[in-house]
CSV table of C-alpha atoms and ligand atoms in Angstrom, one decimal:
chain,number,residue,atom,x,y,z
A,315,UNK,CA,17.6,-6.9,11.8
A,316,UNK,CA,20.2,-4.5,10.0
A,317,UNK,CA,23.3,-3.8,11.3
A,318,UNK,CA,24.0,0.1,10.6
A,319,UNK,CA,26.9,2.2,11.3
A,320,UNK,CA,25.9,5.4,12.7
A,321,UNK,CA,28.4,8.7,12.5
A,322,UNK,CA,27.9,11.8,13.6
A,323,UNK,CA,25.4,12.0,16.7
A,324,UNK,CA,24.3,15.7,16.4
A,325,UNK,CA,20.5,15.8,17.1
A,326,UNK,CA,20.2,14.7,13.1
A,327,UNK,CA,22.0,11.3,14.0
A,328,UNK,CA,20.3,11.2,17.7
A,329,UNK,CA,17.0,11.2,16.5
A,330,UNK,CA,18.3,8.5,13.6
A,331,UNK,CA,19.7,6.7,16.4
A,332,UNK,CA,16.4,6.7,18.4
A,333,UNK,CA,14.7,5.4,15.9
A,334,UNK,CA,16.9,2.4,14.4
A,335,UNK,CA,16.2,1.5,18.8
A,336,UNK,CA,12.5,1.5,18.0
A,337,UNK,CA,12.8,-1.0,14.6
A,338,UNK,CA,15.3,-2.9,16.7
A,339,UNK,CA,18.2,-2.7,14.1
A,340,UNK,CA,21.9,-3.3,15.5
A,341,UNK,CA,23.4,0.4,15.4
A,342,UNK,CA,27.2,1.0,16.0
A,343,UNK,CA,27.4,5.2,16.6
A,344,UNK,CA,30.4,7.3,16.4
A,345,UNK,CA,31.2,10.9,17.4
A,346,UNK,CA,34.6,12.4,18.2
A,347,UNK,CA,33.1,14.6,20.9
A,348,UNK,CA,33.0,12.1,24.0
A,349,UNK,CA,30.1,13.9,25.2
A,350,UNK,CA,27.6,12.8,22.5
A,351,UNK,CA,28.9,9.3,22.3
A,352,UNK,CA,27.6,9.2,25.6
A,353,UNK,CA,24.2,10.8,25.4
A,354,UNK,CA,23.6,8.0,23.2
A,355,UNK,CA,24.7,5.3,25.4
A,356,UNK,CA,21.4,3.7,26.2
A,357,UNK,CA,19.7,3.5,22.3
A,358,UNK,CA,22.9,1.9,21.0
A,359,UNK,CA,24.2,-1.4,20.2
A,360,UNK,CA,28.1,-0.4,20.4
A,361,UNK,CA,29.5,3.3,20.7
A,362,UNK,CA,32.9,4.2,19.9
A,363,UNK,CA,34.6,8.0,20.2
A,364,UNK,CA,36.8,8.6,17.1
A,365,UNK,CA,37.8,10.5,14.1
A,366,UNK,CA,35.7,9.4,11.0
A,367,UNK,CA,38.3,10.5,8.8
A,368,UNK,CA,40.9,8.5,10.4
A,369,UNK,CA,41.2,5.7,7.9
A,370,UNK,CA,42.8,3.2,11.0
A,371,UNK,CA,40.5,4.4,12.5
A,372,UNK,CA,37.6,3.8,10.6
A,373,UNK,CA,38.9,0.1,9.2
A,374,UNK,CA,38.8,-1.0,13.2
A,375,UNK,CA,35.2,-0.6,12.9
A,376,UNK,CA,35.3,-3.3,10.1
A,377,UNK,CA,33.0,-1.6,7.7
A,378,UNK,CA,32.6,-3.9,5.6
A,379,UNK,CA,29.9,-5.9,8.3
A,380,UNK,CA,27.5,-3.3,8.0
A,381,UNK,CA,24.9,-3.4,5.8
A,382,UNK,CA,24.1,0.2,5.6
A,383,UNK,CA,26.7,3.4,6.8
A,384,UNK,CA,25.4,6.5,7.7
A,385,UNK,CA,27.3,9.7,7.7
A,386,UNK,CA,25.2,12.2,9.7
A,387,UNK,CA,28.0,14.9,9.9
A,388,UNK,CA,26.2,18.1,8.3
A,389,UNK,CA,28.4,21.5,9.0
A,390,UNK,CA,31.6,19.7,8.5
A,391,UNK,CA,31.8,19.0,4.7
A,392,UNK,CA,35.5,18.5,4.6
A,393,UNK,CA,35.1,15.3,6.8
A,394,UNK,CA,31.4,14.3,5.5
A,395,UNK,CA,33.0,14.2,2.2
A,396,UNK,CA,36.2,12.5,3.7
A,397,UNK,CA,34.3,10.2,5.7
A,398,UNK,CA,31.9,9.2,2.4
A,399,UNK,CA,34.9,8.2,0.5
A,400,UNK,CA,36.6,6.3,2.9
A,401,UNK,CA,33.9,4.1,3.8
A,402,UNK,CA,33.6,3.5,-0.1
A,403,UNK,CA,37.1,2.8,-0.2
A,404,UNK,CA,37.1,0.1,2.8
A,405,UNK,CA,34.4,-1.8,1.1
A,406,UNK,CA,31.3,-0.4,2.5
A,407,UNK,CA,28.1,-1.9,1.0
A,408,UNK,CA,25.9,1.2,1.0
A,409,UNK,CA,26.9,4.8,2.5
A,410,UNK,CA,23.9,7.1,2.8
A,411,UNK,CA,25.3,11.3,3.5
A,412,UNK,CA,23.8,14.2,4.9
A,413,UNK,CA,23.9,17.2,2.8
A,414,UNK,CA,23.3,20.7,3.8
A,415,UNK,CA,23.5,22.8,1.0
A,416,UNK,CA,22.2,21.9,-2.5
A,417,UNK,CA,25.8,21.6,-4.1
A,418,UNK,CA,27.2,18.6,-1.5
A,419,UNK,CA,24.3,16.5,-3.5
A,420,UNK,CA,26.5,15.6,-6.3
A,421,UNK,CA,29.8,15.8,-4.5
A,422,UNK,CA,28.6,13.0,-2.1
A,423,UNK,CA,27.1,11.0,-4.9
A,424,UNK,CA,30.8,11.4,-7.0
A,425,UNK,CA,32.6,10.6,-3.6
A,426,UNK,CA,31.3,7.5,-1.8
A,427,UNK,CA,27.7,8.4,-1.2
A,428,UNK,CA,25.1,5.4,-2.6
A,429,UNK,CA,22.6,7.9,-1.5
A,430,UNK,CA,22.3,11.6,-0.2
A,431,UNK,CA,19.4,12.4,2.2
A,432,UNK,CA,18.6,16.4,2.4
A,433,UNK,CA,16.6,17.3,5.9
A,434,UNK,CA,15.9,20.5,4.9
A,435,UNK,CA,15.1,20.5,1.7
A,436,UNK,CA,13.3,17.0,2.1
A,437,UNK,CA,11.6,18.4,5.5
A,438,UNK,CA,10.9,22.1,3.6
A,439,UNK,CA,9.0,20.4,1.0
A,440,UNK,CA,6.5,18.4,3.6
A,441,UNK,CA,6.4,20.9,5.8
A,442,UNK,CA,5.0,23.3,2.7
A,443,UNK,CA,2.7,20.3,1.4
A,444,UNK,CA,1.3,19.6,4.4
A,445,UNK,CA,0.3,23.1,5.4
A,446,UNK,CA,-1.7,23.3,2.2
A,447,UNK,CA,-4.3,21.1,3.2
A,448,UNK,CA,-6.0,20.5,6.4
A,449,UNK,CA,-6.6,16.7,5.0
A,450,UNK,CA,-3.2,15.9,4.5
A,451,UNK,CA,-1.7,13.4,7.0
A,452,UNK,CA,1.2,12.4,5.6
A,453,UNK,CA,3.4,12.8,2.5
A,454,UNK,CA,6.0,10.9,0.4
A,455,UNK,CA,7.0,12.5,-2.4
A,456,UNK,CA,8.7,9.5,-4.7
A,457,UNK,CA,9.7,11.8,-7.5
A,458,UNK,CA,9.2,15.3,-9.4
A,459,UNK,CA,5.9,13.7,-10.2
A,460,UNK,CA,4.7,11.2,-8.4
A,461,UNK,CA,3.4,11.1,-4.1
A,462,UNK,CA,1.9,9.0,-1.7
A,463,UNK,CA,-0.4,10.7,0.6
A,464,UNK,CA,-2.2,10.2,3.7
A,465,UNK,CA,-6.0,12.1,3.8
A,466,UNK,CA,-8.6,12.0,5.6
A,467,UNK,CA,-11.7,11.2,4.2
A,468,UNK,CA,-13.2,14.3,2.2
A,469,UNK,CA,-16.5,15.1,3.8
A,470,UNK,CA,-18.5,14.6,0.1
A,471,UNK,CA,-16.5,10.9,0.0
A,472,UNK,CA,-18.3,9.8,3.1
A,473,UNK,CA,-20.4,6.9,2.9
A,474,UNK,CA,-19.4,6.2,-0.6
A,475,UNK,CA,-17.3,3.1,-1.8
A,476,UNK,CA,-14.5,3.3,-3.4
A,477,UNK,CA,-15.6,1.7,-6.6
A,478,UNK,CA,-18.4,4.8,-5.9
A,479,UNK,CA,-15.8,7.7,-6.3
A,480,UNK,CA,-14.1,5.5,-9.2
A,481,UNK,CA,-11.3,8.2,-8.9
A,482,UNK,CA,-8.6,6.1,-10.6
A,483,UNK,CA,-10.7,6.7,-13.5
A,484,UNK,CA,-11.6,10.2,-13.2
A,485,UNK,CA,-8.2,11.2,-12.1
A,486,UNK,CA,-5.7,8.1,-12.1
A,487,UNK,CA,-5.1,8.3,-8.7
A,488,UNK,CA,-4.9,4.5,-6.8
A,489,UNK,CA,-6.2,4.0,-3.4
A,490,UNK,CA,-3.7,1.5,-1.5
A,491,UNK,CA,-5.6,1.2,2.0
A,492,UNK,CA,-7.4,2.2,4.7
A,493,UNK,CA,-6.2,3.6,8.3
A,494,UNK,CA,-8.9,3.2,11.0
A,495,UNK,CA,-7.8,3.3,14.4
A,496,UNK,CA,-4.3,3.8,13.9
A,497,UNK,CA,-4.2,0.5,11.6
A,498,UNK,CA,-3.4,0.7,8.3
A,499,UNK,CA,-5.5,-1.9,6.2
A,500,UNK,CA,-4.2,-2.7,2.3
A,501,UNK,CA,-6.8,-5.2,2.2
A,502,UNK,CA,-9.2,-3.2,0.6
A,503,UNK,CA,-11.8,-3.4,-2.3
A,504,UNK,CA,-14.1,-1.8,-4.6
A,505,UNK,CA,-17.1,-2.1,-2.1
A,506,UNK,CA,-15.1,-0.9,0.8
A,507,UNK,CA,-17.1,2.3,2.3
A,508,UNK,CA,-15.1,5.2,3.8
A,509,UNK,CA,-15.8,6.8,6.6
A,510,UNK,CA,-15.6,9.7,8.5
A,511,UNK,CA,-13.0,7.8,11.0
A,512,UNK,CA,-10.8,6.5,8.3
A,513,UNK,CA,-8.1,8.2,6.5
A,514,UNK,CA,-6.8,7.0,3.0
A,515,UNK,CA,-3.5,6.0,1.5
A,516,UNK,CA,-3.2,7.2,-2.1
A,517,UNK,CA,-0.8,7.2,-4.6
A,518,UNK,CA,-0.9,9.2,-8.1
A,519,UNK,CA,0.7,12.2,-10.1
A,520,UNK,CA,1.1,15.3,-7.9
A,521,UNK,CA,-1.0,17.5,-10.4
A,522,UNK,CA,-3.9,15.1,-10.2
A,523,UNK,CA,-4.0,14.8,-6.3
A,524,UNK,CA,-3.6,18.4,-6.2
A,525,UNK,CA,-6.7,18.7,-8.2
A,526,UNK,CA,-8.7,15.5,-7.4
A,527,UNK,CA,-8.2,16.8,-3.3
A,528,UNK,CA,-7.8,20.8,-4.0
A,529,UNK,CA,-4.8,21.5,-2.5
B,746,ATP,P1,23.1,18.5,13.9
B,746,ATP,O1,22.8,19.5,12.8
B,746,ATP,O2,22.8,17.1,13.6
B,746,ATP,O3,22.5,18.9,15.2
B,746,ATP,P2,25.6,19.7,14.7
B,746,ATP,O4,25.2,21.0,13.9
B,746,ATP,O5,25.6,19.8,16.2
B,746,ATP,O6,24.7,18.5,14.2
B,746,ATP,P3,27.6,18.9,12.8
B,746,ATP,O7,28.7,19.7,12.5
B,746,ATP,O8,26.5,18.8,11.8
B,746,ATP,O9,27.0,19.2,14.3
B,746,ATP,O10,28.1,17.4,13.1
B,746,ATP,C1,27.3,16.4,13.5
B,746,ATP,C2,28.1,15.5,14.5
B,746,ATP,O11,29.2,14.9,13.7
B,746,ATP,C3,28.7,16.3,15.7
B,746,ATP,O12,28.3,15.6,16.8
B,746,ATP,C4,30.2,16.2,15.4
B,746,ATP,O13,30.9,16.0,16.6
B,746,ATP,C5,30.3,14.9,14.6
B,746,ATP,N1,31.5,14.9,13.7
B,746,ATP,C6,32.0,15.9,12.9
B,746,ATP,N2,33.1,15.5,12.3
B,746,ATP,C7,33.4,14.3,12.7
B,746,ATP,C8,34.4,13.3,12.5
B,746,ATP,N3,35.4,13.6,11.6
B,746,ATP,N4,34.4,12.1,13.1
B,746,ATP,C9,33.4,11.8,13.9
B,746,ATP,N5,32.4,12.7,14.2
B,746,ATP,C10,32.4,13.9,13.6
């Protein structure tokens, strides 16, 4: 169980919020506006209403006992930046920012920020893989070259094994496992047979998946 510090609690940190609840992680949220402090009440571990770039304020929190901090404030860049650097300042082990725009990127990452996360652009770029493809299921894009995918099975793959396909020869692309019935299976081997109620997890170089599944 982590123990995260949560600020900001527009419906980017709400939804964060709701699901640090569902991996049962300790969450401490903060908003200024009373209101959304208490619309998230019931999916928190401790809530507080304050200023973020109140430095008192922010050292009462004791920042230093979270493992992870989370600034979630996205129109505001005067107090995202703020915010980043002061939690740097009292000792914060890792700060993770929201950026909105391109530029706050590096001004984060030069202010505080361990780590920047980008919903549009991150969201933009799924959205446009996964419309490409009926197959696709899911997508994690781990740099400019390299993605995990989810796919269903392509209809000429079915029935075959996967030593059958031998596509990490033909295109260097590694199967990791299996999902059948919601459950993800890593456990897999050459002679595993893949059907038409599986989907596959694969990882590889974006140009080869893009050719090896023509998207
Ligand atoms: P979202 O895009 O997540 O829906 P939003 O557009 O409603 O958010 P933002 O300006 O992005 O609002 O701010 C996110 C949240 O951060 C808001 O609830 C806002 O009250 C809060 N916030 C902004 N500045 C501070 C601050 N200095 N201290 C604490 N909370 C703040």
């Amino acid at each position: 169980m982590k123990s995260i510090l949560l600020i900001g609690l527009g419906r980017f940190g709400r939804h964060i919020a709701l699901k640090l609840h569902d991996l049962n992680h300790q969450v401490m949220a903060v908003d200024i506006d009373e209101e959304r402090v208490n619309a998230v009440l019931s999916f928190v571990t401790n809530a507080q209403i304050g200023d973020s770039t109140n430095e008192e304020f922010l050292d009462s929190l004791g920042i230093r006992n979270f493992d992870t901090c989370i600034v979630a404030i996205g129109d505001n860049f005067q107090n995202s930046l703020e915010t980043a650097s002061l939690l740097k300042e009292l000792g914060a082990k890792k700060v993770i920012a929201r950026a909105s725009r391109g530029v706050q990127e590096k001004f984060l990452l030069r202010n505080g920020a361990d780590e920047v996360v980008y919903p549009e652009k991150q969201l933009a770029a799924w959205t446009a893989i996964r419309c490409t493809s009926e197959n696709i299921l899911e997508y994690i894009e781990l740099d400019d070259n390299c993605s995990i995918l989810e796919l269903s099975v392509p209809t000429g793959w079915i029935g075959k094994t996967i030593i059958q396909l031998d596509i990490r020869k033909k295109y260097g692309i590694n199967i990791l496992g299996v999902r059948e019935n919601g459950k993800l299976c890593m456990e897999i081997t050459a002679d595993t047979i893949l059907t038409s109620e599986k989907s596959i997890l694969v990882l590889g170089p974006q140009k080869a998946i893009q050719k090896c599944f023509h998207i």
